[in-house]
């Protein structure tokens, strides 16, 4: 079982989420040329400002805004991955992270994204692929032996072969498209980041899950404090 999604390699250090979004948009014929201009445009929509990367709502929002129907399965409440990143990286303003997380959640809520709060499973990936949906999966770069760091990373699951999943890893060159990885390893690799997440995407609404809740925007980020010299 394999979906022939186009491959696109990320050109920026933290643009794995937008690269995966581009590949999904290309598969469903909702994007023009998959190039750096579009990658940067989508990256601006997906990223969490303070860290450059993105969480589950960040990758889902630009897909929903362009006409697809994302469905999120996540083990985390609240900030999830973003909260763990804040704990590990100094100098990050938690108020800014929360603001953009909620803003992206509101975009998802207003554009038909659904979600389930539970542990993702291989059966979820299998069901999505069988329904011709691509799956964006949150993993650790440690899933790939050639990577020396362990950082959060998004890949696009394009197929299933026995006990292996086929993925487009945006860190790879194009000749490694549909790269096989152990299914259990993929699902477990992001545990250390405080969240396991899958975002399946297709042209029709997924029958399970609840509509993403539309929370009010936090006020703190909108305040401007000026202190004269």
CSV table of C-alpha atoms in Angstrom, one decimal:
chain,number,residue,atom,x,y,z
A,1,UNK,CA,0.0,0.0,0.0
A,2,UNK,CA,1.6,3.3,-1.1
A,3,UNK,CA,0.4,6.7,-2.1
A,4,UNK,CA,2.4,8.4,-4.7
A,5,UNK,CA,2.9,11.8,-3.0
A,6,UNK,CA,5.5,14.1,-4.5
A,7,UNK,CA,8.8,14.5,-2.5
A,8,UNK,CA,10.1,17.8,-1.3
A,9,UNK,CA,13.3,18.3,0.8
A,10,UNK,CA,13.3,21.1,3.4
A,11,UNK,CA,15.7,23.9,2.7
A,12,UNK,CA,15.7,25.4,6.2
A,13,UNK,CA,16.7,23.9,9.5
A,14,UNK,CA,13.2,24.1,11.0
A,15,UNK,CA,10.9,23.7,8.0
A,16,UNK,CA,10.2,20.0,8.2
A,17,UNK,CA,6.5,20.7,9.0
A,18,UNK,CA,6.0,23.0,6.1
A,19,UNK,CA,7.9,20.6,3.8
A,20,UNK,CA,5.5,17.8,4.7
A,21,UNK,CA,2.5,20.2,4.2
A,22,UNK,CA,3.8,21.0,0.7
A,23,UNK,CA,4.0,17.3,-0.2
A,24,UNK,CA,0.5,16.7,1.0
A,25,UNK,CA,-0.8,19.8,-0.9
A,26,UNK,CA,1.0,18.6,-4.0
A,27,UNK,CA,-0.5,15.1,-3.7
A,28,UNK,CA,-4.0,16.5,-3.7
A,29,UNK,CA,-3.3,19.1,-6.5
A,30,UNK,CA,-3.8,22.1,-4.2
A,31,UNK,CA,-0.4,23.7,-4.8
A,32,UNK,CA,1.6,25.0,-7.7
A,33,UNK,CA,5.3,24.3,-8.0
A,34,UNK,CA,6.7,22.9,-4.8
A,35,UNK,CA,9.5,25.4,-4.3
A,36,UNK,CA,11.2,27.5,-1.6
A,37,UNK,CA,8.8,30.4,-2.0
A,38,UNK,CA,5.9,28.2,-1.1
A,39,UNK,CA,7.9,26.4,1.6
A,40,UNK,CA,8.6,29.8,3.3
A,41,UNK,CA,5.0,30.9,2.9
A,42,UNK,CA,3.7,27.8,4.6
A,43,UNK,CA,6.5,27.9,7.2
A,44,UNK,CA,5.4,31.4,8.2
A,45,UNK,CA,1.9,29.9,8.9
A,46,UNK,CA,3.0,26.7,10.6
A,47,UNK,CA,5.9,27.9,12.9
A,48,UNK,CA,5.6,28.8,16.5
A,49,UNK,CA,7.8,32.0,16.2
A,50,UNK,CA,9.9,31.5,19.2
A,51,UNK,CA,11.4,28.2,18.1
A,52,UNK,CA,11.0,28.1,14.3
A,53,UNK,CA,9.3,24.6,14.4
A,54,UNK,CA,5.7,23.7,14.7
A,55,UNK,CA,3.2,21.6,16.7
A,56,UNK,CA,0.1,19.7,15.7
A,57,UNK,CA,-2.1,22.7,15.0
A,58,UNK,CA,0.7,24.4,13.2
A,59,UNK,CA,0.9,21.7,10.5
A,60,UNK,CA,-2.8,21.2,10.3
A,61,UNK,CA,-3.9,24.8,9.9
A,62,UNK,CA,-2.3,25.6,6.5
A,63,UNK,CA,-3.7,22.4,5.1
A,64,UNK,CA,-7.2,23.2,6.3
A,65,UNK,CA,-7.0,26.7,5.0
A,66,UNK,CA,-6.2,25.4,1.5
A,67,UNK,CA,-9.2,23.0,1.4
A,68,UNK,CA,-8.0,19.7,2.9
A,69,UNK,CA,-9.6,18.1,6.0
A,70,UNK,CA,-7.0,17.3,8.6
A,71,UNK,CA,-7.6,15.0,11.5
A,72,UNK,CA,-5.3,15.1,14.6
A,73,UNK,CA,-4.6,12.3,17.0
A,74,UNK,CA,-2.4,13.5,19.9
A,75,UNK,CA,-1.5,12.2,23.3
A,76,UNK,CA,-1.1,15.7,24.7
A,77,UNK,CA,-3.3,18.4,26.1
A,78,UNK,CA,-2.4,22.0,25.9
A,79,UNK,CA,1.0,23.0,24.3
A,80,UNK,CA,2.3,19.4,24.2
A,81,UNK,CA,5.5,19.4,22.2
A,82,UNK,CA,5.8,23.2,22.4
A,83,UNK,CA,5.8,23.0,26.3
A,84,UNK,CA,8.6,20.4,26.3
A,85,UNK,CA,10.6,22.5,23.9
A,86,UNK,CA,10.2,25.5,26.2
A,87,UNK,CA,11.6,23.5,29.0
A,88,UNK,CA,14.7,22.5,27.1
A,89,UNK,CA,15.6,25.8,25.3
A,90,UNK,CA,16.5,28.9,27.3
A,91,UNK,CA,15.3,32.4,26.3
A,92,UNK,CA,11.9,31.3,25.0
A,93,UNK,CA,8.9,33.4,26.1
A,94,UNK,CA,6.1,31.0,27.2
A,95,UNK,CA,3.5,33.7,26.6
A,96,UNK,CA,4.5,34.0,22.9
A,97,UNK,CA,4.4,30.2,22.5
A,98,UNK,CA,0.9,30.0,24.0
A,99,UNK,CA,-0.4,32.9,21.9
A,100,UNK,CA,0.6,31.3,18.6
A,101,UNK,CA,-0.4,27.8,19.7
A,102,UNK,CA,-3.9,29.1,20.5
A,103,UNK,CA,-4.0,31.2,17.3
A,104,UNK,CA,-3.2,28.1,15.2
A,105,UNK,CA,-5.8,26.1,17.2
A,106,UNK,CA,-8.4,28.7,16.4
A,107,UNK,CA,-7.6,28.5,12.7
A,108,UNK,CA,-8.1,24.8,12.9
A,109,UNK,CA,-11.4,25.2,14.7
A,110,UNK,CA,-12.7,27.6,12.1
A,111,UNK,CA,-11.7,25.4,9.2
A,112,UNK,CA,-13.2,22.0,10.0
A,113,UNK,CA,-10.2,20.2,11.6
A,114,UNK,CA,-11.1,17.4,13.9
A,115,UNK,CA,-9.1,15.7,16.7
A,116,UNK,CA,-8.9,12.9,19.2
A,117,UNK,CA,-6.9,13.1,22.5
A,118,UNK,CA,-5.4,9.6,22.9
A,119,UNK,CA,-2.3,7.6,22.0
A,120,UNK,CA,-1.8,7.2,18.3
A,121,UNK,CA,-1.5,3.6,17.0
A,122,UNK,CA,-0.4,1.8,13.9
A,123,UNK,CA,-4.1,1.0,13.2
A,124,UNK,CA,-4.7,4.7,12.8
A,125,UNK,CA,-2.1,5.0,10.1
A,126,UNK,CA,-3.4,1.9,8.4
A,127,UNK,CA,-6.9,3.2,8.4
A,128,UNK,CA,-5.8,6.6,7.0
A,129,UNK,CA,-3.8,5.1,4.2
A,130,UNK,CA,-6.6,2.7,3.3
A,131,UNK,CA,-8.8,5.8,2.9
A,132,UNK,CA,-6.2,7.5,0.7
A,133,UNK,CA,-5.1,9.9,3.3
A,134,UNK,CA,-1.5,10.9,3.9
A,135,UNK,CA,-0.2,11.1,7.5
A,136,UNK,CA,2.1,13.7,9.0
A,137,UNK,CA,3.8,12.0,11.9
A,138,UNK,CA,5.8,13.7,14.8
A,139,UNK,CA,9.0,11.7,15.3
A,140,UNK,CA,12.5,12.2,16.7
A,141,UNK,CA,15.4,12.6,14.2
A,142,UNK,CA,17.0,9.7,16.2
A,143,UNK,CA,14.7,7.5,14.1
A,144,UNK,CA,17.2,7.9,11.3
A,145,UNK,CA,20.7,6.4,12.0
A,146,UNK,CA,22.6,9.0,10.1
A,147,UNK,CA,21.2,11.8,12.3
A,148,UNK,CA,23.3,12.6,15.4
A,149,UNK,CA,20.8,14.9,17.2
A,150,UNK,CA,17.5,14.0,18.8
A,151,UNK,CA,15.1,16.8,18.0
A,152,UNK,CA,11.4,16.9,17.1
A,153,UNK,CA,10.8,16.3,13.4
A,154,UNK,CA,7.8,15.8,11.1
A,155,UNK,CA,7.8,13.2,8.3
A,156,UNK,CA,5.1,12.2,5.8
A,157,UNK,CA,3.9,8.6,5.9
A,158,UNK,CA,3.1,7.5,2.4
A,159,UNK,CA,2.6,3.8,2.7
A,160,UNK,CA,2.7,0.5,4.6
A,161,UNK,CA,4.7,-2.6,3.9
A,162,UNK,CA,4.5,-5.4,6.4
A,163,UNK,CA,5.9,-4.2,9.7
A,164,UNK,CA,7.4,-1.1,8.0
A,165,UNK,CA,6.1,2.3,7.2
A,166,UNK,CA,7.1,4.2,4.0
A,167,UNK,CA,8.0,7.8,4.7
A,168,UNK,CA,9.1,10.9,2.9
A,169,UNK,CA,11.7,12.3,5.3
A,170,UNK,CA,12.3,16.0,4.3
A,171,UNK,CA,15.9,15.8,5.5
A,172,UNK,CA,16.6,13.2,2.8
A,173,UNK,CA,17.5,13.7,-0.9
A,174,UNK,CA,14.7,12.8,-3.4
A,175,UNK,CA,16.2,9.4,-4.2
A,176,UNK,CA,15.3,8.2,-0.7
A,177,UNK,CA,11.6,8.9,-1.1
A,178,UNK,CA,9.3,6.3,0.4
A,179,UNK,CA,12.0,5.3,2.8
A,180,UNK,CA,11.1,2.3,5.0
A,181,UNK,CA,11.2,2.6,8.8
A,182,UNK,CA,10.0,0.2,11.5
A,183,UNK,CA,6.4,1.1,12.4
A,184,UNK,CA,6.9,0.6,16.1
A,185,UNK,CA,10.0,2.7,16.2
A,186,UNK,CA,8.3,5.6,14.4
A,187,UNK,CA,5.4,5.6,16.8
A,188,UNK,CA,7.6,5.5,19.9
A,189,UNK,CA,10.4,7.9,18.8
A,190,UNK,CA,8.7,11.1,19.9
A,191,UNK,CA,7.7,9.9,23.4
A,192,UNK,CA,10.6,11.9,25.0
A,193,UNK,CA,9.1,15.1,23.7
A,194,UNK,CA,5.9,14.8,25.7
A,195,UNK,CA,3.7,14.2,22.8
A,196,UNK,CA,2.9,11.6,20.2
A,197,UNK,CA,1.0,13.0,17.3
A,198,UNK,CA,-0.4,12.0,13.9
A,199,UNK,CA,-2.1,14.4,11.5
A,200,UNK,CA,-3.9,12.5,8.7
A,201,UNK,CA,-5.1,14.6,5.7
A,202,UNK,CA,-7.5,14.0,2.9
A,203,UNK,CA,-10.1,15.7,0.8
A,204,UNK,CA,-13.0,14.5,2.9
A,205,UNK,CA,-13.8,14.8,6.6
A,206,UNK,CA,-12.6,11.9,8.9
A,207,UNK,CA,-15.6,10.3,10.6
A,208,UNK,CA,-14.1,10.1,14.1
A,209,UNK,CA,-13.1,12.7,16.6
A,210,UNK,CA,-14.5,16.0,17.8
A,211,UNK,CA,-14.2,19.5,16.2
A,212,UNK,CA,-11.2,21.4,17.5
A,213,UNK,CA,-12.2,23.8,20.2
A,214,UNK,CA,-12.0,27.5,19.5
A,215,UNK,CA,-10.3,29.1,22.5
A,216,UNK,CA,-10.1,32.8,23.1
A,217,UNK,CA,-6.8,34.4,22.3
A,218,UNK,CA,-4.6,35.2,25.3
A,219,UNK,CA,-4.4,38.9,26.0
A,220,UNK,CA,-0.8,39.2,27.4
A,221,UNK,CA,1.0,38.9,24.0
A,222,UNK,CA,-1.0,41.8,22.6
A,223,UNK,CA,0.1,44.2,25.3
A,224,UNK,CA,2.9,46.7,24.4
A,225,UNK,CA,5.1,47.9,27.2
A,226,UNK,CA,7.1,51.0,26.5
A,227,UNK,CA,9.7,52.3,29.0
A,228,UNK,CA,11.2,55.6,28.1
A,229,UNK,CA,15.0,55.9,28.4
